Short mmCIF file of C-alpha atoms and ligand atoms in Angstrom, two decimals:
data_model
loop_
_atom_site.label_atom_id
_atom_site.label_comp_id
_atom_site.label_asym_id
_atom_site.label_seq_id
_atom_site.Cartn_x
_atom_site.Cartn_y
_atom_site.Cartn_z
CA MET A 1356 -14.86 -8.24 11.36
CA VAL A 1357 -11.58 -10.16 12.10
CA ARG A 1358 -8.52 -9.50 10.22
CA SER A 1359 -7.34 -10.93 7.35
CA ASN A 1360 -5.03 -13.81 7.06
CA GLU A 1361 -2.43 -11.96 5.41
CA SER A 1362 -2.54 -9.18 8.07
CA LEU A 1363 -2.45 -11.73 10.77
CA GLN A 1364 0.35 -13.64 9.31
CA GLU A 1365 2.26 -10.41 8.93
CA GLU A 1366 1.99 -9.71 12.37
CA TYR A 1367 2.89 -13.37 13.20
CA ARG A 1368 5.96 -13.27 11.13
CA ARG A 1369 7.08 -9.73 12.75
CA VAL A 1370 6.95 -11.06 16.40
CA THR A 1371 8.10 -14.72 16.10
CA PRO A 1372 11.35 -14.26 14.03
CA ARG A 1373 13.36 -16.78 15.98
CA SER A 1374 10.58 -19.65 15.22
CA ARG A 1375 11.13 -18.76 11.64
CA ALA A 1376 14.89 -18.88 11.81
CA GLN A 1377 14.45 -22.31 13.67
CA TRP A 1378 12.21 -23.69 10.88
CA GLU A 1379 14.77 -22.51 8.27
CA ARG A 1380 17.14 -24.50 10.00
CA ALA A 1381 14.92 -27.52 10.70
CA LYS A 1382 13.48 -27.85 7.15
CA LYS A 1383 17.06 -29.29 6.39
CA SER A 1384 16.83 -32.15 8.59
CA MET A 1385 13.04 -32.89 8.72
CA PRO A 1386 10.25 -32.85 5.95
CA GLY A 1387 8.61 -29.64 6.35
CA GLY A 1388 10.79 -28.44 9.14
CA ILE A 1389 8.68 -30.53 11.72
CA ILE A 1390 9.23 -33.67 13.56
CA LYS A 1391 5.64 -34.50 13.00
CA GLY A 1392 2.61 -33.86 10.99
CA ALA A 1393 0.67 -32.16 13.66
CA TYR A 1394 3.12 -29.28 14.36
CA ALA A 1395 2.54 -28.17 10.68
CA SER A 1396 1.10 -24.51 11.08
CA ASN A 1397 1.06 -21.32 8.67
CA PRO A 1398 2.73 -19.67 7.99
CA TYR A 1399 5.56 -21.67 9.95
CA PRO A 1400 5.63 -23.68 13.01
CA HIS A 1401 5.77 -22.01 16.47
CA TYR A 1402 8.64 -23.04 18.41
CA VAL A 1403 8.09 -23.53 22.33
CA ALA A 1404 11.22 -22.82 25.04
CA LYS A 1405 9.50 -23.73 27.87
CA ALA A 1406 6.11 -24.23 29.60
CA ASP A 1407 4.89 -24.04 33.27
CA GLY A 1408 1.52 -24.02 34.95
CA CYS A 1409 -0.91 -22.85 32.19
CA HIS A 1410 1.58 -20.95 30.36
CA ILE A 1411 4.02 -21.69 27.54
CA TRP A 1412 6.83 -19.37 26.38
CA ASP A 1413 8.28 -19.35 22.53
CA LEU A 1414 11.69 -18.75 21.42
CA ASP A 1415 11.08 -15.13 21.23
CA GLY A 1416 10.20 -15.06 24.93
CA ARG A 1417 6.81 -14.45 24.20
CA LYS A 1418 4.15 -15.80 26.89
CA TYR A 1419 1.16 -17.48 26.22
CA VAL A 1420 -1.78 -18.94 28.43
CA ASP A 1421 -1.92 -22.59 26.76
CA PHE A 1422 -5.34 -23.89 26.11
CA GLY A 1423 -3.71 -26.28 23.51
CA ASN A 1424 -2.28 -28.25 26.40
CA HIS A 1425 -0.21 -30.53 24.39
CA HIS A 1426 -3.21 -32.00 22.17
CA THR A 1427 -5.69 -31.83 25.32
CA THR A 1428 -3.20 -33.82 27.48
CA THR A 1429 -2.04 -31.36 30.47
CA LEU A 1430 -5.25 -31.24 32.29
CA VAL A 1431 -3.26 -30.77 35.55
CA GLY A 1432 -1.01 -28.12 34.15
CA HIS A 1433 2.53 -28.18 33.11
CA ASN A 1434 5.05 -29.32 35.51
CA HIS A 1435 2.61 -30.25 38.15
CA SER A 1436 4.72 -30.91 41.01
CA GLU A 1437 3.54 -34.48 42.03
CA VAL A 1438 4.01 -35.35 38.34
CA VAL A 1439 7.41 -33.95 37.81
CA GLN A 1440 8.55 -35.71 41.36
CA ALA A 1441 7.24 -38.99 40.18
CA ILE A 1442 9.38 -38.46 37.19
CA LYS A 1443 12.18 -37.69 39.13
CA ASP A 1444 11.98 -40.58 41.53
CA GLU A 1445 11.95 -43.08 38.36
CA ALA A 1446 14.85 -41.36 37.07
CA ASP A 1447 16.96 -41.94 40.39
CA ARG A 1448 15.44 -45.60 40.54
CA GLY A 1449 16.81 -46.32 37.03
CA PHE A 1450 15.01 -46.84 33.88
CA GLY A 1451 15.01 -49.17 30.88
CA LEU A 1452 14.68 -52.09 33.40
CA GLY A 1453 13.49 -54.74 31.09
CA ALA A 1454 11.19 -56.30 33.65
CA PRO A 1455 7.67 -55.58 35.16
CA THR A 1456 7.79 -53.44 38.38
CA THR A 1457 5.32 -52.85 40.95
CA LEU A 1458 3.90 -49.48 39.44
CA GLU A 1459 2.17 -51.54 36.90
CA ALA A 1460 -0.51 -52.93 39.09
CA GLU A 1461 -1.12 -49.39 40.97
CA ILE A 1462 -2.02 -47.74 38.13
CA ALA A 1463 -4.05 -50.65 36.73
CA GLU A 1464 -6.17 -50.32 39.91
CA GLU A 1465 -6.19 -46.74 39.65
CA ILE A 1466 -8.03 -47.13 36.10
CA ALA A 1467 -10.30 -50.05 37.21
CA ASP A 1468 -11.56 -48.00 39.98
CA ARG A 1469 -12.49 -45.26 37.72
CA PHE A 1470 -14.06 -46.95 34.94
CA ALA A 1471 -17.27 -49.43 35.81
CA SER A 1472 -16.66 -51.07 32.25
CA ILE A 1473 -12.82 -51.78 33.31
CA GLU A 1474 -11.08 -54.64 35.36
CA GLN A 1475 -7.88 -55.08 33.71
CA VAL A 1476 -5.67 -52.84 31.53
CA ARG A 1477 -2.67 -53.36 29.24
CA PHE A 1478 -0.64 -50.28 28.14
CA THR A 1479 0.89 -49.09 24.84
CA ASN A 1480 3.29 -46.35 23.50
CA SER A 1481 0.36 -44.15 21.98
CA GLY A 1482 -3.68 -44.09 21.11
CA THR A 1483 -2.94 -45.34 17.65
CA GLU A 1484 -1.14 -48.46 19.28
CA ALA A 1485 -4.10 -49.05 21.47
CA SER A 1486 -6.76 -48.82 18.76
CA LEU A 1487 -4.64 -50.88 16.52
CA HIS A 1488 -4.47 -53.59 19.27
CA ALA A 1489 -8.05 -53.22 19.81
CA THR A 1490 -8.93 -53.53 16.11
CA ARG A 1491 -7.27 -56.93 16.46
CA MET A 1492 -9.14 -57.75 19.74
CA VAL A 1493 -12.55 -57.44 18.30
CA ARG A 1494 -11.84 -59.62 15.28
CA ALA A 1495 -10.03 -62.19 17.25
CA ILE A 1496 -12.95 -62.41 19.61
CA SER A 1497 -15.78 -62.34 17.26
CA GLY A 1498 -14.02 -64.20 14.19
CA LYS A 1499 -15.75 -61.32 11.87
CA PRO A 1500 -13.65 -59.61 9.61
CA LYS A 1501 -14.65 -56.02 9.24
CA VAL A 1502 -14.91 -53.19 11.86
CA ALA A 1503 -17.25 -50.12 11.81
CA LYS A 1504 -16.26 -46.40 12.54
CA PHE A 1505 -18.24 -43.32 12.36
CA GLU A 1506 -17.68 -40.80 9.68
CA GLY A 1507 -14.98 -38.07 10.61
CA ALA A 1508 -13.91 -39.80 13.86
CA TYR A 1509 -10.17 -40.40 14.25
CA HIS A 1510 -8.95 -43.45 15.75
CA GLY A 1511 -5.19 -43.00 15.35
CA THR A 1512 -2.93 -43.31 12.68
CA HIS A 1513 -3.14 -46.99 11.37
CA ASP A 1514 -4.59 -48.68 8.01
CA ALA A 1515 -7.56 -50.11 9.54
CA LEU A 1516 -9.34 -47.17 10.84
CA GLU A 1517 -7.50 -44.00 9.23
CA ILE A 1518 -10.63 -44.31 6.88
CA SER A 1519 -13.13 -41.45 6.18
CA VAL A 1520 -11.73 -39.02 8.61
CA ASN A 1521 -11.35 -36.07 6.44
CA THR A 1522 -12.63 -36.75 3.32
CA PRO A 1523 -13.98 -34.11 0.94
CA ILE A 1524 -17.77 -34.39 1.01
CA ASP A 1525 -17.89 -34.70 -2.80
CA GLU A 1526 -15.94 -37.96 -2.69
CA SER A 1527 -17.90 -39.33 0.59
CA GLY A 1528 -21.11 -40.83 -0.85
CA PRO A 1529 -24.70 -40.56 0.34
CA ALA A 1530 -24.93 -38.79 3.74
CA GLU A 1531 -26.99 -41.83 4.91
CA SER A 1532 -24.37 -44.36 3.64
CA PRO A 1533 -21.03 -43.04 3.49
CA THR A 1534 -18.37 -44.52 1.09
CA PRO A 1535 -15.09 -45.65 2.99
CA VAL A 1536 -12.39 -43.71 1.83
CA ALA A 1537 -8.67 -44.05 3.10
CA SER A 1538 -7.27 -40.90 4.54
CA GLN A 1539 -3.75 -41.07 3.12
CA ASP A 1540 -2.05 -42.25 0.26
CA GLY A 1541 0.03 -45.78 0.74
CA GLN A 1542 -2.91 -47.30 2.85
CA SER A 1543 -3.67 -50.72 2.01
CA ARG A 1544 -6.58 -51.14 -0.50
CA SER A 1545 -8.18 -53.77 1.23
CA ALA A 1546 -8.55 -51.48 4.39
CA GLU A 1547 -11.42 -49.67 2.85
CA ASP A 1548 -13.08 -52.91 2.06
CA ASP A 1549 -13.02 -54.10 5.58
CA VAL A 1550 -14.43 -50.92 6.97
CA VAL A 1551 -18.07 -49.82 7.62
CA ILE A 1552 -18.80 -46.21 7.87
CA LEU A 1553 -21.76 -44.94 9.78
CA PRO A 1554 -23.28 -41.33 10.02
CA TYR A 1555 -23.30 -39.70 13.54
CA SER A 1556 -26.51 -38.43 14.85
CA ASP A 1557 -28.55 -40.34 12.33
CA ARG A 1558 -29.96 -43.24 14.34
CA GLU A 1559 -32.13 -44.75 11.49
CA SER A 1560 -29.22 -44.97 9.02
CA ALA A 1561 -26.57 -45.92 11.75
CA GLU A 1562 -28.76 -48.94 12.34
CA LEU A 1563 -29.89 -49.84 9.02
CA ILE A 1564 -26.21 -50.12 7.87
CA LEU A 1565 -24.89 -51.84 10.83
CA ARG A 1566 -28.08 -54.49 10.61
CA GLU A 1567 -27.25 -54.89 7.03
CA HIS A 1568 -23.31 -55.73 8.08
CA LYS A 1569 -23.79 -57.06 11.61
CA ASP A 1570 -22.65 -60.74 10.78
CA GLU A 1571 -19.21 -59.16 9.29
CA VAL A 1572 -18.76 -56.38 11.57
CA ALA A 1573 -16.56 -57.51 14.60
CA GLY A 1574 -16.74 -54.09 16.39
CA VAL A 1575 -18.00 -50.55 16.08
CA PHE A 1576 -15.31 -47.91 17.33
CA TYR A 1577 -16.89 -45.00 18.98
CA ASP A 1578 -15.76 -41.30 20.09
CA ALA A 1579 -18.54 -39.60 21.89
CA LYS A 1580 -17.22 -36.15 21.18
CA PRO A 1581 -15.14 -35.96 18.16
CA GLY A 1582 -13.54 -32.44 17.94
CA MET A 1583 -16.45 -31.55 20.65
CA TRP A 1584 -19.27 -32.09 17.82
CA ASP A 1585 -22.82 -31.80 19.37
CA ILE A 1586 -23.16 -35.72 19.80
CA SER A 1587 -25.98 -36.38 22.36
CA LYS A 1588 -25.38 -38.83 24.97
CA ASP A 1589 -28.77 -40.10 23.95
CA PHE A 1590 -26.89 -41.22 20.81
CA THR A 1591 -24.00 -42.67 22.47
CA ARG A 1592 -26.42 -44.88 24.44
CA PHE A 1593 -28.16 -45.98 21.47
CA VAL A 1594 -24.88 -47.11 20.07
CA ARG A 1595 -24.36 -49.05 23.01
CA ASP A 1596 -27.93 -50.38 22.82
CA ILE A 1597 -27.86 -51.47 19.06
CA THR A 1598 -24.44 -52.83 19.31
CA ARG A 1599 -25.41 -55.10 22.19
CA GLU A 1600 -28.46 -56.42 20.72
CA MET A 1601 -26.80 -57.14 17.39
CA GLY A 1602 -23.84 -58.96 19.06
CA ILE A 1603 -21.28 -56.41 18.15
CA LEU A 1604 -18.56 -55.30 20.56
CA MET A 1605 -18.32 -51.59 21.06
CA VAL A 1606 -14.91 -49.86 21.48
CA MET A 1607 -15.13 -46.62 23.10
CA ASP A 1608 -12.24 -44.41 22.18
CA GLU A 1609 -11.74 -42.27 25.11
CA VAL A 1610 -8.27 -41.08 24.05
CA VAL A 1611 -9.18 -37.24 24.45
CA SER A 1612 -12.37 -37.74 26.57
CA LEU A 1613 -10.55 -37.89 29.96
CA ARG A 1614 -10.92 -34.26 29.44
CA THR A 1615 -14.82 -34.61 29.35
CA GLY A 1616 -14.60 -35.86 33.14
CA TYR A 1617 -13.59 -38.10 36.01
CA GLY A 1618 -14.97 -41.09 34.31
CA GLY A 1619 -14.49 -40.28 30.55
CA ALA A 1620 -17.26 -40.07 28.09
CA GLN A 1621 -18.64 -43.24 28.95
CA THR A 1622 -19.47 -42.54 32.60
CA ALA A 1623 -20.80 -39.12 31.52
CA ALA A 1624 -23.31 -41.06 29.11
CA GLY A 1625 -23.70 -43.88 31.36
CA VAL A 1626 -22.75 -46.46 29.01
CA GLU A 1627 -20.35 -49.82 29.47
CA PRO A 1628 -18.12 -50.47 26.34
CA ASP A 1629 -16.64 -53.92 25.99
CA ILE A 1630 -13.29 -52.36 25.32
CA SER A 1631 -12.03 -48.67 26.19
CA ILE A 1632 -8.96 -47.23 24.56
CA PHE A 1633 -7.13 -44.09 26.00
CA GLY A 1634 -4.06 -41.91 25.73
CA LYS A 1635 -3.11 -38.30 26.19
CA ALA A 1636 -3.71 -37.61 29.90
CA MET A 1637 -3.16 -41.05 31.03
CA GLY A 1638 0.54 -40.83 30.47
CA GLY A 1639 0.78 -37.58 32.49
CA GLY A 1640 2.38 -35.99 29.48
CA LEU A 1641 4.64 -39.00 28.38
CA PRO A 1642 3.70 -41.48 25.57
CA VAL A 1643 0.90 -43.61 26.41
CA GLY A 1644 -2.03 -45.76 25.23
CA VAL A 1645 -4.08 -47.74 27.08
CA ILE A 1646 -6.70 -50.69 26.27
CA GLY A 1647 -9.20 -51.78 29.25
CA GLY A 1648 -12.19 -53.75 29.50
CA LYS A 1649 -13.56 -56.51 31.72
CA ALA A 1650 -11.23 -59.39 32.41
CA GLU A 1651 -13.42 -61.97 30.19
CA VAL A 1652 -12.29 -59.72 27.31
CA MET A 1653 -9.05 -58.84 28.12
CA GLU A 1654 -7.84 -62.43 28.90
CA LEU A 1655 -7.41 -62.55 25.07
CA LEU A 1656 -4.22 -60.53 25.41
CA ASP A 1657 -2.90 -63.38 27.78
CA HIS A 1658 -0.91 -65.04 25.05
CA THR A 1659 0.88 -67.39 27.70
CA GLN A 1660 -2.64 -69.32 27.36
CA GLY A 1661 -1.63 -70.15 23.75
CA ALA A 1662 -3.80 -70.80 20.90
CA GLY A 1663 -6.76 -68.37 20.49
CA HIS A 1664 -4.79 -65.41 22.45
CA ILE A 1665 -3.09 -62.39 21.09
CA LEU A 1666 0.58 -61.39 22.04
CA GLN A 1667 0.46 -57.50 22.71
CA SER A 1668 3.71 -56.08 23.47
CA GLY A 1669 6.42 -53.06 22.56
CA SER A 1670 9.75 -52.27 23.79
CA PHE A 1671 8.81 -49.34 25.55
CA SER A 1672 4.92 -50.25 26.00
CA GLY A 1673 4.35 -49.46 30.11
CA ASN A 1674 7.88 -47.78 30.60
CA ASN A 1675 8.31 -46.67 34.24
CA PHE A 1676 8.30 -43.02 33.32
CA THR A 1677 5.03 -43.03 31.51
CA LEU A 1678 3.30 -45.11 34.38
CA ALA A 1679 4.66 -42.89 36.99
CA ALA A 1680 3.65 -39.72 35.44
CA GLY A 1681 0.14 -41.20 34.64
CA LEU A 1682 -0.54 -42.33 38.06
CA ALA A 1683 0.40 -39.01 39.57
CA THR A 1684 -1.77 -37.49 37.11
CA LEU A 1685 -4.71 -39.50 37.49
CA ARG A 1686 -4.38 -39.13 41.25
CA ALA A 1687 -4.21 -35.47 40.97
CA LEU A 1688 -7.33 -35.46 38.77
CA THR A 1689 -9.80 -35.55 41.52
CA PRO A 1690 -13.60 -34.83 41.38
CA GLU A 1691 -12.63 -31.57 42.86
CA VAL A 1692 -10.17 -30.59 40.10
CA TYR A 1693 -12.94 -31.63 37.68
CA ALA A 1694 -15.32 -29.28 39.27
CA HIS A 1695 -12.83 -26.68 38.93
CA LEU A 1696 -12.29 -27.37 35.24
CA GLY A 1697 -15.95 -27.76 34.85
CA SER A 1698 -16.64 -24.41 36.00
CA LEU A 1699 -13.80 -22.88 34.15
CA SER A 1700 -15.12 -24.20 30.98
CA ALA A 1701 -18.85 -23.00 31.53
CA ARG A 1702 -17.41 -19.74 32.06
CA LEU A 1703 -15.45 -19.96 28.78
CA HIS A 1704 -18.81 -21.17 27.16
CA ALA A 1705 -20.83 -18.28 28.39
CA GLY A 1706 -18.13 -15.83 27.49
CA LEU A 1707 -17.53 -17.17 23.77
CA GLU A 1708 -21.38 -17.30 23.51
CA ARG A 1709 -21.75 -13.51 24.68
CA ALA A 1710 -18.61 -12.28 22.44
CA PHE A 1711 -19.85 -14.05 19.23
CA THR A 1712 -23.37 -12.85 19.86
CA ASP A 1713 -22.47 -9.31 20.36
CA ALA A 1714 -20.10 -9.33 17.33
CA GLY A 1715 -23.16 -10.85 15.23
CA VAL A 1716 -20.96 -13.78 14.26
CA PRO A 1717 -22.99 -17.10 13.54
CA HIS A 1718 -21.81 -19.78 16.00
CA GLN A 1719 -22.16 -22.81 17.85
CA VAL A 1720 -20.39 -23.08 21.27
CA LEU A 1721 -20.03 -26.52 22.58
CA SER A 1722 -18.49 -27.51 26.07
CA GLU A 1723 -18.05 -30.45 28.71
CA GLY A 1724 -15.62 -31.06 31.32
CA ALA A 1725 -12.37 -29.39 30.78
CA ALA A 1726 -13.11 -28.73 27.07
CA ALA A 1727 -14.95 -26.15 25.08
CA ASN A 1728 -14.92 -25.49 21.43
CA PHE A 1729 -16.73 -23.34 18.65
CA PHE A 1730 -17.72 -23.71 15.15
CA ILE A 1731 -18.55 -20.66 12.92
CA THR A 1732 -22.00 -21.54 11.42
CA ASP A 1733 -25.75 -21.00 12.56
CA ARG A 1734 -26.47 -25.07 12.05
CA PRO A 1735 -25.92 -27.46 14.82
CA ALA A 1736 -22.71 -29.28 14.81
CA THR A 1737 -23.87 -32.61 15.13
CA SER A 1738 -22.07 -34.78 12.59
CA TYR A 1739 -18.99 -34.71 10.06
CA ARG A 1740 -20.77 -33.19 7.27
CA THR A 1741 -22.79 -30.87 9.34
CA VAL A 1742 -19.57 -29.52 10.36
CA ALA A 1743 -17.79 -29.80 7.04
CA MET A 1744 -20.31 -28.23 5.20
CA ASN A 1745 -21.40 -25.46 7.12
CA HIS A 1746 -18.46 -24.41 9.50
CA ASP A 1747 -16.36 -21.71 8.27
CA ALA A 1748 -12.90 -23.34 9.16
CA ALA A 1749 -10.96 -20.41 7.45
CA MET A 1750 -12.58 -17.87 9.70
CA TYR A 1751 -12.01 -20.24 12.94
CA GLU A 1752 -8.13 -20.30 11.76
CA ARG A 1753 -8.26 -16.75 11.48
CA ILE A 1754 -9.75 -16.11 15.02
CA ALA A 1755 -7.25 -18.86 16.48
CA LEU A 1756 -4.10 -16.83 14.82
CA GLY A 1757 -5.89 -13.65 16.24
CA LEU A 1758 -6.13 -15.00 19.86
CA PHE A 1759 -2.54 -16.39 19.89
CA LEU A 1760 -1.08 -13.00 18.74
CA LYS A 1761 -2.94 -11.63 21.96
CA GLY A 1762 -1.28 -14.50 24.08
CA TYR A 1763 -3.84 -17.22 24.04
CA SER A 1764 -2.48 -20.34 22.15
CA LEU A 1765 -4.86 -22.88 21.12
CA ARG A 1766 -2.03 -24.87 19.04
CA GLY A 1767 -2.04 -28.47 19.15
CA GLY A 1768 -5.37 -29.02 20.69
CA ILE A 1769 -8.85 -29.30 19.50
CA GLY A 1770 -10.51 -25.73 20.51
CA PHE A 1771 -9.89 -25.05 24.15
CA THR A 1772 -8.66 -27.37 26.89
CA VAL A 1773 -8.62 -25.50 30.29
CA SER A 1774 -6.15 -26.63 32.81
CA ALA A 1775 -6.08 -26.96 36.73
CA PRO A 1776 -3.73 -24.06 37.19
CA MET A 1777 -6.02 -21.82 35.27
CA GLU A 1778 -8.41 -19.12 37.14
CA ASN A 1779 -11.09 -17.00 36.27
CA GLY A 1780 -9.00 -14.46 34.99
CA HIS A 1781 -7.40 -16.53 32.46
CA ILE A 1782 -10.82 -17.09 30.97
CA ASP A 1783 -11.88 -13.62 31.01
CA GLY A 1784 -8.76 -12.67 29.35
CA VAL A 1785 -9.21 -15.06 26.53
CA VAL A 1786 -13.02 -13.80 26.20
CA GLU A 1787 -11.84 -10.31 26.22
CA ALA A 1788 -9.07 -11.23 23.72
CA LEU A 1789 -11.82 -12.66 21.38
CA GLU A 1790 -13.93 -9.52 21.53
CA GLN A 1791 -10.97 -7.81 19.99
CA VAL A 1792 -10.14 -9.99 17.45
CA LEU A 1793 -13.90 -10.31 16.33
CA ALA A 1794 -14.08 -6.25 16.20
CA GLU A 1795 -10.66 -5.75 14.53
CA LYS A 1796 -10.31 -4.82 10.95
CA ASP A 1797 -7.37 -4.52 8.55
N1 PMP B 977 -8.21 -41.09 19.01
C1 PMP B 977 -8.34 -39.90 19.48
C2 PMP B 977 -10.16 -39.64 19.46
C3 PMP B 977 -7.33 -39.04 19.13
O1 PMP B 977 -7.65 -37.88 19.48
C4 PMP B 977 -6.02 -39.59 18.91
C5 PMP B 977 -5.03 -38.61 18.84
N2 PMP B 977 -5.37 -37.19 18.48
C6 PMP B 977 -6.13 -40.81 18.55
C7 PMP B 977 -6.68 -41.80 18.90
C8 PMP B 977 -4.61 -41.46 18.59
O2 PMP B 977 -3.64 -41.08 19.64
P1 PMP B 977 -2.25 -41.32 19.46
O3 PMP B 977 -2.07 -39.88 18.92
O4 PMP B 977 -1.51 -41.17 20.88
O5 PMP B 977 -1.53 -42.04 18.82
#
């Protein structure tokens, strides 16, 4: 049941010689031969030559159906004609303008129209930067020193929140009261002291911890679907209710959750966070981060009002390429497109479920909107610990590599992200490939 890693990697080496050669070259000029950590992969990275629609091609000319979709970004597909045209128009108009343009209000209004919790937005270059500014905002608004986040959730790579993201269980402290542990060497020691860690899906413990720290916690950062874990919408509503009751700001991290639906995870759960942060799809494939909220909260970023306000800026924040591509993408992501994405992921969900059941492999399949993922375990994937302790991550990797070798790429994503150009045939194809991967032996 599923070939060994050695056998899969041996085939990978055989069919991707140009990626290997590129890696050998790149290792001399970049640590690990890669420009960023996310591209690390075993036995070496997969170098891409081009992308179009729902496909990518590698240096060896092999074609893949792209379920990674640039870390869940390209929901409308690669090279969507309107997104490409928008970028070309900006190139013709001129860039590096160093001044505001009319594009900004257009996309700001488009975002405000989609989210009941948002009246105003600011742009950054990444989800990380949006998260970093939101951290300052909740501290500045409340005057309280700490932030809270949920165990296992990732809110970008900055000191304040890259805590207890993937800590080994034996260093994580008690499940009902997790210990804050910095994720990377070099993070400020005080970062750990300034964070309170909450467990997902455990209302009693989350409430107890938050109540104990309510006078020092400025805001709770919350991702409603980290890695597509099975976090209920009721839990999301519960987090909104207790934060409101305790006078703590709620920051919803929607960086990946535009793939869950037209109005993100907040609309799906029927909650209105105080601040939302976005990234990924909102830039149409170009670097982006967005901070949004009601005017009374966002007004904090109007530094022209002087003391008590924050300067939020950045040379390339809200550059015209990103705004144009983002606007074209949002306009292309209509409710009808979401209906199509939802029907593809429902078909995928059913297919994955069937393939694992028929092969006798323990599994949890989860899906919503354009996203689907699976866990190799018979226990529900309701929190960081349930996944870390029960899910067979090594088997998951072997399955993903097996699918890759059959022309279906999950790379750079969190499980599967379907995209608008896909049709039922692509879904049936990957399910059939999974059936083969699960049946194959060395
Ligand atoms: N929050 C979540 C939930 C994310 O998935 C990510 C990126 N994977 C970030 C924040 C950070 O965004 P960026 O990579 O654009 O800095």
